XYZ file of C-alpha atoms in Angstrom:
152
model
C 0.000 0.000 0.000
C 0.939 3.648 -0.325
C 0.176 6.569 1.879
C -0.593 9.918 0.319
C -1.549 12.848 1.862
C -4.993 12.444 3.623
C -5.435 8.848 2.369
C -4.155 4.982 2.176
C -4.099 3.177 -0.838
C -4.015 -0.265 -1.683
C -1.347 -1.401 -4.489
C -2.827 -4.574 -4.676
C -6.211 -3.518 -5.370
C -6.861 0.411 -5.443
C -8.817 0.807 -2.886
C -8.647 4.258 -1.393
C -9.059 4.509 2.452
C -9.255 8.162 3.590
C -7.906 9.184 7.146
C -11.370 11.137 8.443
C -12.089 11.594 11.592
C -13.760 9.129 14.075
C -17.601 10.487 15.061
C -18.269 10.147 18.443
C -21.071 11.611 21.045
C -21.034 12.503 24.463
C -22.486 14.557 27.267
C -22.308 16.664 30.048
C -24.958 15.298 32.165
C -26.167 17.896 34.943
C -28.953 17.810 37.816
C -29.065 19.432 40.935
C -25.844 21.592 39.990
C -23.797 19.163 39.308
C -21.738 17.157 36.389
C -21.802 13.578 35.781
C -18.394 11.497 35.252
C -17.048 8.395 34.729
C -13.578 6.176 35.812
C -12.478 4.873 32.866
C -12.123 0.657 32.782
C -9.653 0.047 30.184
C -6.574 1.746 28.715
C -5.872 4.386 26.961
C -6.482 6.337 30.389
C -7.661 3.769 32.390
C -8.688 5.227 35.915
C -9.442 8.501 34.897
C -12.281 10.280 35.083
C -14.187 10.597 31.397
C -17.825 12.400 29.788
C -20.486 9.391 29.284
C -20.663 8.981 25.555
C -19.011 6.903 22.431
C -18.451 6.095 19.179
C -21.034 6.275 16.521
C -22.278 3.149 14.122
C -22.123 3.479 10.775
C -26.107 4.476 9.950
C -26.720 5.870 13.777
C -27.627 9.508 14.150
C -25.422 11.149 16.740
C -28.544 11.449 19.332
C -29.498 7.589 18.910
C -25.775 7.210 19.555
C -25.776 9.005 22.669
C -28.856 7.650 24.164
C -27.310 4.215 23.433
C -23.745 4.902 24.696
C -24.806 6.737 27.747
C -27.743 4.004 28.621
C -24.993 1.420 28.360
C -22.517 3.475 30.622
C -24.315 4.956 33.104
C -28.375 3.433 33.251
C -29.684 6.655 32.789
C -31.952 7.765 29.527
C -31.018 11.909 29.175
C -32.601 14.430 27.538
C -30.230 16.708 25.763
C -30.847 20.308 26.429
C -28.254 22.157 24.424
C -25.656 21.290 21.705
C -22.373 22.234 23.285
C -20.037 22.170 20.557
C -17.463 20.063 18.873
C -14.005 19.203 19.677
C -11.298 17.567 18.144
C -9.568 14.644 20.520
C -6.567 12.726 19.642
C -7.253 9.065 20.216
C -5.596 6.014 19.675
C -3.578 7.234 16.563
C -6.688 8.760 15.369
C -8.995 11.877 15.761
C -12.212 11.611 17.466
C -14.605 14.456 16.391
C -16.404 14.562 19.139
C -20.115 16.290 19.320
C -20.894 17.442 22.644
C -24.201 18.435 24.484
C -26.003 19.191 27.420
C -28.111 16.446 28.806
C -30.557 15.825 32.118
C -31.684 12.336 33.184
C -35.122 11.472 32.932
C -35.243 8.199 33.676
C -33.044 5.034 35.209
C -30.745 4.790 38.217
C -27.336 5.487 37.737
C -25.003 2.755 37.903
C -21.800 2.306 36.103
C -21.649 -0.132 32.793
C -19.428 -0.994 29.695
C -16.116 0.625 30.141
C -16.556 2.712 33.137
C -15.988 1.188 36.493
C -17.028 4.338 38.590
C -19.555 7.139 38.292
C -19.870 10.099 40.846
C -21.335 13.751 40.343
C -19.279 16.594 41.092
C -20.357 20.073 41.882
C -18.342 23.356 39.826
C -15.842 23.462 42.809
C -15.478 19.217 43.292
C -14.148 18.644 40.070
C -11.188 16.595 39.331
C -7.793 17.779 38.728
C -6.739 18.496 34.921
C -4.578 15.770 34.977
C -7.252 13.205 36.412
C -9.368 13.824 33.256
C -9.117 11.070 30.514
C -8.716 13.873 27.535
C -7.221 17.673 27.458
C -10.218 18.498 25.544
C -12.413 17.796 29.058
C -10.573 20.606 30.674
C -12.043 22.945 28.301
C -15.571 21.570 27.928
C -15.297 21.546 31.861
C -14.307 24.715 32.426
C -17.033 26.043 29.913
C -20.018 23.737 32.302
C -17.994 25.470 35.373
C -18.543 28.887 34.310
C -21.953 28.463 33.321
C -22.701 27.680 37.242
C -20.609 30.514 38.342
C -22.439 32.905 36.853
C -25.741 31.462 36.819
């Protein structure tokens, strides 16, 4: 095979395989004040605290994908409030594009599932440490939630 810029192509066959980035959903999931996480299972960044949410399949609209990831993670069913943005996150050799929102449960009892081993709410002034977060982008979304209750 031969990589050009952008893409991988096979010399056996032709096929072109272009480097885009991974889709993925998750939320910030608030009530009573305060943030939902999750401790992280398996490497990368095992043990440290992550945002519910995953990777999209193929033919799955980003909000099916995030009521399936975060049902499978945390128990609860949400009902996203706000799009927060989007935010590019290095991962595994790859870039995650990442489409954030707001969320509130409406339903379920949280308990942690799939890859998190731990899940714990955390008021604007609890939160973890930058370096306890499972991606730099966190700090930022984070910090963005934090402000919001600051000034609210």
């Amino acid at each position: 095979g031969e990589h050009r810029e952008g893409s991988f192509v096979c010399s056996a066959c032709g096929y072109v395989a272009w480097s885009n980035p991974v889709p993925g959903a998750q939320a910030v999931i608030e009530r009573d004040g305060r943030v939902l996480l999750g401790r992280r299972r398996y490497d990368p960044w095992a043990g440290l605290w992550d945002l519910p949410g995953g990777f999209l399949d193929e033919h799955e609209h980003p909000l099916e994908a995030l009521d399936r990831e975060l049902a499978e993670e945390t128990g609860l069913s949400v009902h996203p409030t706000e799009f927060l943005g989007v935010w590019m996150q290095p991962y595994d050799g790859r870039n995650v594009l990442c489409l954030t929102w707001l969320a509130t449960p409406t339903s379920g009892g949280e308990r942690p599932g799939d890859d998190l081993v731990e899940l714990r709410w955390f008021g604007p002034n609890e939160l973890p440490a930058d370096d306890e977060l499972a991606f730099e982008t966190y700090v930022e979304i984070l910090s963005l939630w934090r402000a919001r209750h600051e000034h609210a």
